[in-house]
CSV table of C-alpha atoms and ligand atoms in Angstrom, one decimal:
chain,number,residue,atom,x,y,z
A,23,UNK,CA,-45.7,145.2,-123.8
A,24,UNK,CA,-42.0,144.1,-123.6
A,25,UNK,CA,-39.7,145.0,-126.4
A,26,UNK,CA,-36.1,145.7,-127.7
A,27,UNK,CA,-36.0,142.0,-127.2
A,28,UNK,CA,-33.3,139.9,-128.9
A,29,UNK,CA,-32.9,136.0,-129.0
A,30,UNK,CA,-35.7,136.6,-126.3
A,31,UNK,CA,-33.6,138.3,-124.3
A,32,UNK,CA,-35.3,141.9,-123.2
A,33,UNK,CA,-33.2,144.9,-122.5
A,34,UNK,CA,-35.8,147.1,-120.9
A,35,UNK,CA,-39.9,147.2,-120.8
A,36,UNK,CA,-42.2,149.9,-121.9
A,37,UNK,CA,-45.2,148.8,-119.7
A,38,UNK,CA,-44.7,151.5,-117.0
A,39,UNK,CA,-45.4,154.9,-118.6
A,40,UNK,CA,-43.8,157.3,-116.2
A,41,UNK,CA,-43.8,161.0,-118.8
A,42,UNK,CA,-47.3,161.6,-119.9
A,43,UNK,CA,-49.4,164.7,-120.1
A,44,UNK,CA,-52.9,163.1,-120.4
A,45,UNK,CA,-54.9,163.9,-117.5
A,46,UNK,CA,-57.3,167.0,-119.0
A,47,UNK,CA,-57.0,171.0,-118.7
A,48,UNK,CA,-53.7,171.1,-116.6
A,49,UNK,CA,-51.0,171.6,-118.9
A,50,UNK,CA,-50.1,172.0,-122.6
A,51,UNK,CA,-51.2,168.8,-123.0
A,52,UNK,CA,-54.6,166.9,-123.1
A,53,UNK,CA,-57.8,169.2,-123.3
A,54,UNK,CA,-60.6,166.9,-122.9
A,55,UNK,CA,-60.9,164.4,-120.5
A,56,UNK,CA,-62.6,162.4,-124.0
A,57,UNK,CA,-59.1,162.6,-125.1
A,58,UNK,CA,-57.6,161.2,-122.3
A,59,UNK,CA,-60.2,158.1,-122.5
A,60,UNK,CA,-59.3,157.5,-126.4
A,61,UNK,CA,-55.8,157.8,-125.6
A,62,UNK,CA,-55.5,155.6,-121.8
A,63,UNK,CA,-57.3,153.1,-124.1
A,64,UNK,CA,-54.5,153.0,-127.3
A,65,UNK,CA,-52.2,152.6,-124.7
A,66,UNK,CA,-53.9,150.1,-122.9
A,67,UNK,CA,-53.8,148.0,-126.4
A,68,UNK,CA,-50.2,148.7,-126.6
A,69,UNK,CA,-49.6,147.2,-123.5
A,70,UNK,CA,-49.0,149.6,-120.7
A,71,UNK,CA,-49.8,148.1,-117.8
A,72,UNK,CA,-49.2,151.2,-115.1
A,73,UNK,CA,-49.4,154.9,-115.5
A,74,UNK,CA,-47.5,157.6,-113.8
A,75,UNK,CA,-48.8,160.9,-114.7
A,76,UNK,CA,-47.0,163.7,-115.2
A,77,UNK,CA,-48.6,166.9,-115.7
A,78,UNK,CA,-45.9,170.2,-116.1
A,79,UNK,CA,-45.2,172.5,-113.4
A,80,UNK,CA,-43.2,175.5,-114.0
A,81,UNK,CA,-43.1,178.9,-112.4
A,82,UNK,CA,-44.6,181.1,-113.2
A,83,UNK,CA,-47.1,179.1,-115.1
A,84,UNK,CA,-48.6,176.3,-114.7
A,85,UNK,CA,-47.9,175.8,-110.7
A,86,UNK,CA,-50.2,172.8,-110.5
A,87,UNK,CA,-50.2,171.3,-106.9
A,88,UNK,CA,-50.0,167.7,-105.7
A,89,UNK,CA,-53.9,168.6,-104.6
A,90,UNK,CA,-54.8,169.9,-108.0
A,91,UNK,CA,-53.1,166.9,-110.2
A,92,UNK,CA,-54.6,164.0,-107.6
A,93,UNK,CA,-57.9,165.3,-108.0
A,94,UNK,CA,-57.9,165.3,-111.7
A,95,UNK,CA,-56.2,161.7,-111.6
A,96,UNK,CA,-59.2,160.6,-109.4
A,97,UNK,CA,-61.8,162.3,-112.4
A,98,UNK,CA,-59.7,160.3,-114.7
A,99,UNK,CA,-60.0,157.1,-112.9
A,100,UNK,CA,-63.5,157.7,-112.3
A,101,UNK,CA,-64.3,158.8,-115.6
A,102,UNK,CA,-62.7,155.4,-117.0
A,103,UNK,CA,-64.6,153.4,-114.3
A,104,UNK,CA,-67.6,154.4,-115.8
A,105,UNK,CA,-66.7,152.9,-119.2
A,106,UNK,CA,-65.7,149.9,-117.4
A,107,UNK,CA,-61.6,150.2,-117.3
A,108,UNK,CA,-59.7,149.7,-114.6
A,109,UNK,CA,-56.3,151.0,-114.5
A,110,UNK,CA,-53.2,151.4,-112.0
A,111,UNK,CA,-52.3,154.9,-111.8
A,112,UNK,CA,-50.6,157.3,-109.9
A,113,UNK,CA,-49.6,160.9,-110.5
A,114,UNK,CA,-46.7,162.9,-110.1
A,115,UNK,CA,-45.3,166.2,-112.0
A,116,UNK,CA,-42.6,166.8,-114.7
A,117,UNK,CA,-40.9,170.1,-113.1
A,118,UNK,CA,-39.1,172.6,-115.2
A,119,UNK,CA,-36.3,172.7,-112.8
A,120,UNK,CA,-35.8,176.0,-110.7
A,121,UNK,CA,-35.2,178.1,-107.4
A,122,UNK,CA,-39.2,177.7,-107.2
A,123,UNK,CA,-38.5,174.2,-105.9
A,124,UNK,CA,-36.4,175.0,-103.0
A,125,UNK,CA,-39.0,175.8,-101.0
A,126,UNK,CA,-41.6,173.0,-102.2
A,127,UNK,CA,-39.2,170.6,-101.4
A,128,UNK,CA,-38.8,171.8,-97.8
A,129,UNK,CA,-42.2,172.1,-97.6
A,130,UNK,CA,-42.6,168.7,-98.9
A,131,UNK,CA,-45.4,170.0,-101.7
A,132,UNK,CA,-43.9,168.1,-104.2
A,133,UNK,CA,-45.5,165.3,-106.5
A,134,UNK,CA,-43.7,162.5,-106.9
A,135,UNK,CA,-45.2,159.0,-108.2
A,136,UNK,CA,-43.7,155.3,-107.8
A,137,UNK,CA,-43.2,155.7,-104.2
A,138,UNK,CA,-40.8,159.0,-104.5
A,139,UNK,CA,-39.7,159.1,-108.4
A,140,UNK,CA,-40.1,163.1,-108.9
A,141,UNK,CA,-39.7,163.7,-113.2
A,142,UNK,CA,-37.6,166.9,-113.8
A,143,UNK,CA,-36.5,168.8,-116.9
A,144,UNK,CA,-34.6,171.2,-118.1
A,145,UNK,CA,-35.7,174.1,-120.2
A,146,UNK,CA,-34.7,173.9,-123.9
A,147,UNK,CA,-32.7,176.8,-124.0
A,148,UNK,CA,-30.0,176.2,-121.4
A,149,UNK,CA,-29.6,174.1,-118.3
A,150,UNK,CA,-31.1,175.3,-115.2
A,151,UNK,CA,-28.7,177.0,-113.1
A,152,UNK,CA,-30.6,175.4,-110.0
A,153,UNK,CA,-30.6,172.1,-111.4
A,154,UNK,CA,-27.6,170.5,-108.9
A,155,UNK,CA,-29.6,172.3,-106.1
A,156,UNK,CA,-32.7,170.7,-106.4
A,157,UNK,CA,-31.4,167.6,-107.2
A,158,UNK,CA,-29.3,167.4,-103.9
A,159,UNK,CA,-32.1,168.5,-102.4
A,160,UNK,CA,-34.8,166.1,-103.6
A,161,UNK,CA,-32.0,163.5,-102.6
A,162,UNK,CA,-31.9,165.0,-98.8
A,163,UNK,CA,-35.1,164.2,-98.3
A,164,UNK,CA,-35.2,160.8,-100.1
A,165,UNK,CA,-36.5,161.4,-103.3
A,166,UNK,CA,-35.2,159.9,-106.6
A,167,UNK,CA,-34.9,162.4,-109.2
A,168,UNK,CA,-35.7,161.1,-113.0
A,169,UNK,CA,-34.3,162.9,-115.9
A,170,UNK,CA,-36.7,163.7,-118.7
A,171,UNK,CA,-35.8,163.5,-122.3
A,172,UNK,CA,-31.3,164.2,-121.5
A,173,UNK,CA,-32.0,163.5,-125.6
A,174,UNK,CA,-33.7,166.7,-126.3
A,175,UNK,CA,-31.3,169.0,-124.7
A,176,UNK,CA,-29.2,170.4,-127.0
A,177,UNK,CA,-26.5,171.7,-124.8
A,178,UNK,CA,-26.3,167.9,-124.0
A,179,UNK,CA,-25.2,166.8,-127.2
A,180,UNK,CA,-21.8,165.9,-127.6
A,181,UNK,CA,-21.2,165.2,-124.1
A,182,UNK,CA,-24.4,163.0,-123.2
A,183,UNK,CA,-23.5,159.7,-122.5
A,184,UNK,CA,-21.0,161.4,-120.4
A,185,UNK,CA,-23.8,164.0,-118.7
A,186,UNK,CA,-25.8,161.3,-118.2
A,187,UNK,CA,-23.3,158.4,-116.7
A,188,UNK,CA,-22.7,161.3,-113.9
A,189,UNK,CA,-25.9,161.6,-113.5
A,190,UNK,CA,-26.7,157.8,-112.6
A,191,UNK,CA,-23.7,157.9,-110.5
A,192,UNK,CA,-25.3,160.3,-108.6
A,193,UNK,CA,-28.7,158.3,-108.2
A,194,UNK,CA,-30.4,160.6,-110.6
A,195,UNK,CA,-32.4,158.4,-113.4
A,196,UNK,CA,-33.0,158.3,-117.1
A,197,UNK,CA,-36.1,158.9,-118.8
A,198,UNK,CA,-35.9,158.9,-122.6
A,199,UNK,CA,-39.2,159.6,-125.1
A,200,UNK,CA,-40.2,156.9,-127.7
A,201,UNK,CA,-41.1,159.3,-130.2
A,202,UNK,CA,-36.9,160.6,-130.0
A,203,UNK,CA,-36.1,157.1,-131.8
A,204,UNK,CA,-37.8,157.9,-135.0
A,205,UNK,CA,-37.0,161.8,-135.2
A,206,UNK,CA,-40.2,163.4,-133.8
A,207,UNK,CA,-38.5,165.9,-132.1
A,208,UNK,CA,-35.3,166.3,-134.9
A,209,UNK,CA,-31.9,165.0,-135.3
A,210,UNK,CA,-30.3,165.7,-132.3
A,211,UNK,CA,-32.9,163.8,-129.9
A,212,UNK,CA,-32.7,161.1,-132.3
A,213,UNK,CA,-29.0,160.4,-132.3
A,214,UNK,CA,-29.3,160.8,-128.5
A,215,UNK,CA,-31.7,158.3,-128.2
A,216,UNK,CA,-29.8,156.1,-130.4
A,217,UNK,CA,-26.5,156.8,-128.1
A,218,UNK,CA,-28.0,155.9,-124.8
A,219,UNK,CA,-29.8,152.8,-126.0
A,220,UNK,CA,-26.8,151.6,-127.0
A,221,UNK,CA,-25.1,152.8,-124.3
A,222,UNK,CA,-27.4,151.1,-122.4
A,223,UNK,CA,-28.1,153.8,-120.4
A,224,UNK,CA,-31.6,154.0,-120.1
A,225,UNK,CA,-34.1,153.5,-117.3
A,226,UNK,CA,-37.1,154.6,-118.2
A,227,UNK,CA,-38.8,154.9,-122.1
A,228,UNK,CA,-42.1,156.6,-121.9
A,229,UNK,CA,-44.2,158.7,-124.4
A,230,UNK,CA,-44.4,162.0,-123.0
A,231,UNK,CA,-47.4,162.2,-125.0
A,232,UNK,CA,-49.3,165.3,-125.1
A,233,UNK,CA,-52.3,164.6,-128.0
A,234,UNK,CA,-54.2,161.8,-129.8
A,235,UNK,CA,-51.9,161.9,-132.5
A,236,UNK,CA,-48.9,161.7,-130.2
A,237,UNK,CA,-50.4,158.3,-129.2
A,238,UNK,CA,-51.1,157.0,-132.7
A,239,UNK,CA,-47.3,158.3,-133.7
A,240,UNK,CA,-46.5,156.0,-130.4
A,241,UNK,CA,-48.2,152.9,-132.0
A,242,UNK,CA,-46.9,153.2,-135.1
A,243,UNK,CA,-43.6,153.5,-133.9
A,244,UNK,CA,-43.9,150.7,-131.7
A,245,UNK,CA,-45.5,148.6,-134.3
A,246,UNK,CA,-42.6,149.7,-136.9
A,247,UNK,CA,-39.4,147.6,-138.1
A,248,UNK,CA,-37.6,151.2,-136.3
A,249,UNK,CA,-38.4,149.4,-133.0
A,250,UNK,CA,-36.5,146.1,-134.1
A,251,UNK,CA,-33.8,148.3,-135.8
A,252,UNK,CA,-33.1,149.8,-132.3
A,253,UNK,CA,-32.9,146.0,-130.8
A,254,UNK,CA,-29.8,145.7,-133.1
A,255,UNK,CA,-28.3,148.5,-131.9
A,256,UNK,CA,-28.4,147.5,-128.4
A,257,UNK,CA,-25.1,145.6,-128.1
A,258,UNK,CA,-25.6,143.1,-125.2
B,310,LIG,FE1,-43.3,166.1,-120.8
């Protein structure tokens, strides 16, 4: 589905979901590859047309592998086939960001989705000290490094549009979560939100979702006036 449209005009789409922790048993997120049927389905309805998956890796826990997450995104796949659903999917990873990386990326063992997109975070707590490292890295060898949630980082806030505009400049992208525009993760994700959209800063709104009431939070988000607020906000 298309939205934060105005006078038919559309600022960005939400039919790519890049940030998702649905495929079953690898993370924090999705348990039961049941789940991950009821909620591929939702957002099927909602209107997501392609899925990148992003199941966490972080050392020392979980250190998925590009092996491990394509076999379960084949399960998946399968799985859905079976009930008669098709979908275009593809897998990559959302990395806590540090020194771990280094030698995945000269390896080349790193997951990366949408033809060399690789989804990175920072931890909550402070900014990795790696973080320029990897991402000059990942560049070397011609990846494009995505930002997840610069919203939710509180040592971002006051200076993000600013964080973030380097960040572009640099080739990094922006990934910002749904759920930050109605205050699921508090105030200082949702005014970040709010700034960037505005900013028009964004390159990527996904759901990050995790659960089966992550994705019915989605819909009703989605379905909400909030959404049409944030169309007005968006100054063309
Ligand atoms: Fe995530």
């Amino acid at each position: 589905m298309s939205w934060f449209k105005r006078e038919r005009k559309q600022y960005f789409f939400y039919e790519h979901d890049i940030h998702s922790h649905i495929l079953p048993g690898l993370d924090d997120g999705v348990k039961r590859i049941e789940n991950s049927v009821v909620i591929v389905k939702k957002m099927l309805e909602l209107g997501i047309k392609r899925f990148s998956f992003t199941p966490h890796i972080s050392f020392p826990s979980p250190m998925n592998t590009p092996e491990i997450i394509h076999e379960k995104l084949s399960e998946l796949k399968g799985y859905l086939l079976n009930e008669g659903i098709k979908i275009e999917a593809d897998a990559g990873a959302e990395y806590k960001v540090g020194e771990y990386m280094l030698d995945l990326i000269q390896e080349e063992r790193i997951a990366s989705f949408d033809g060399g997109k690789v989804l990175v975070e920072h931890s909550f707590v402070a900014p990795s000290p790696s973080f320029e490292e990897v991402v000059f890295r990942l560049q070397n060898k011609g990846y494009v490094p995505v930002l997840a949630h610069p919203e939710r980082y509180p040592f971002y806030a006051g200076r993000l549009a600013e964080r973030v505009r380097e960040l572009k400049r640099r080739g990094c992208r922006i990934q910002v979560n749904l759920l930050s525009f109605v205050g699921f993760y508090g105030n200082v994700a949702l005014h970040g939100a709010k700034e960037l959209a505005t900013a028009k800063l964004i390159d990527h709104v996904s759901g990050d979702i995790h659960s089966v009431k992550q994705v019915e939070l989605l819909e009703k988000f989605l379905k909400s006036k909030e959404a049409g607020v944030m169309s007005s906000l968006i100054v063309d």
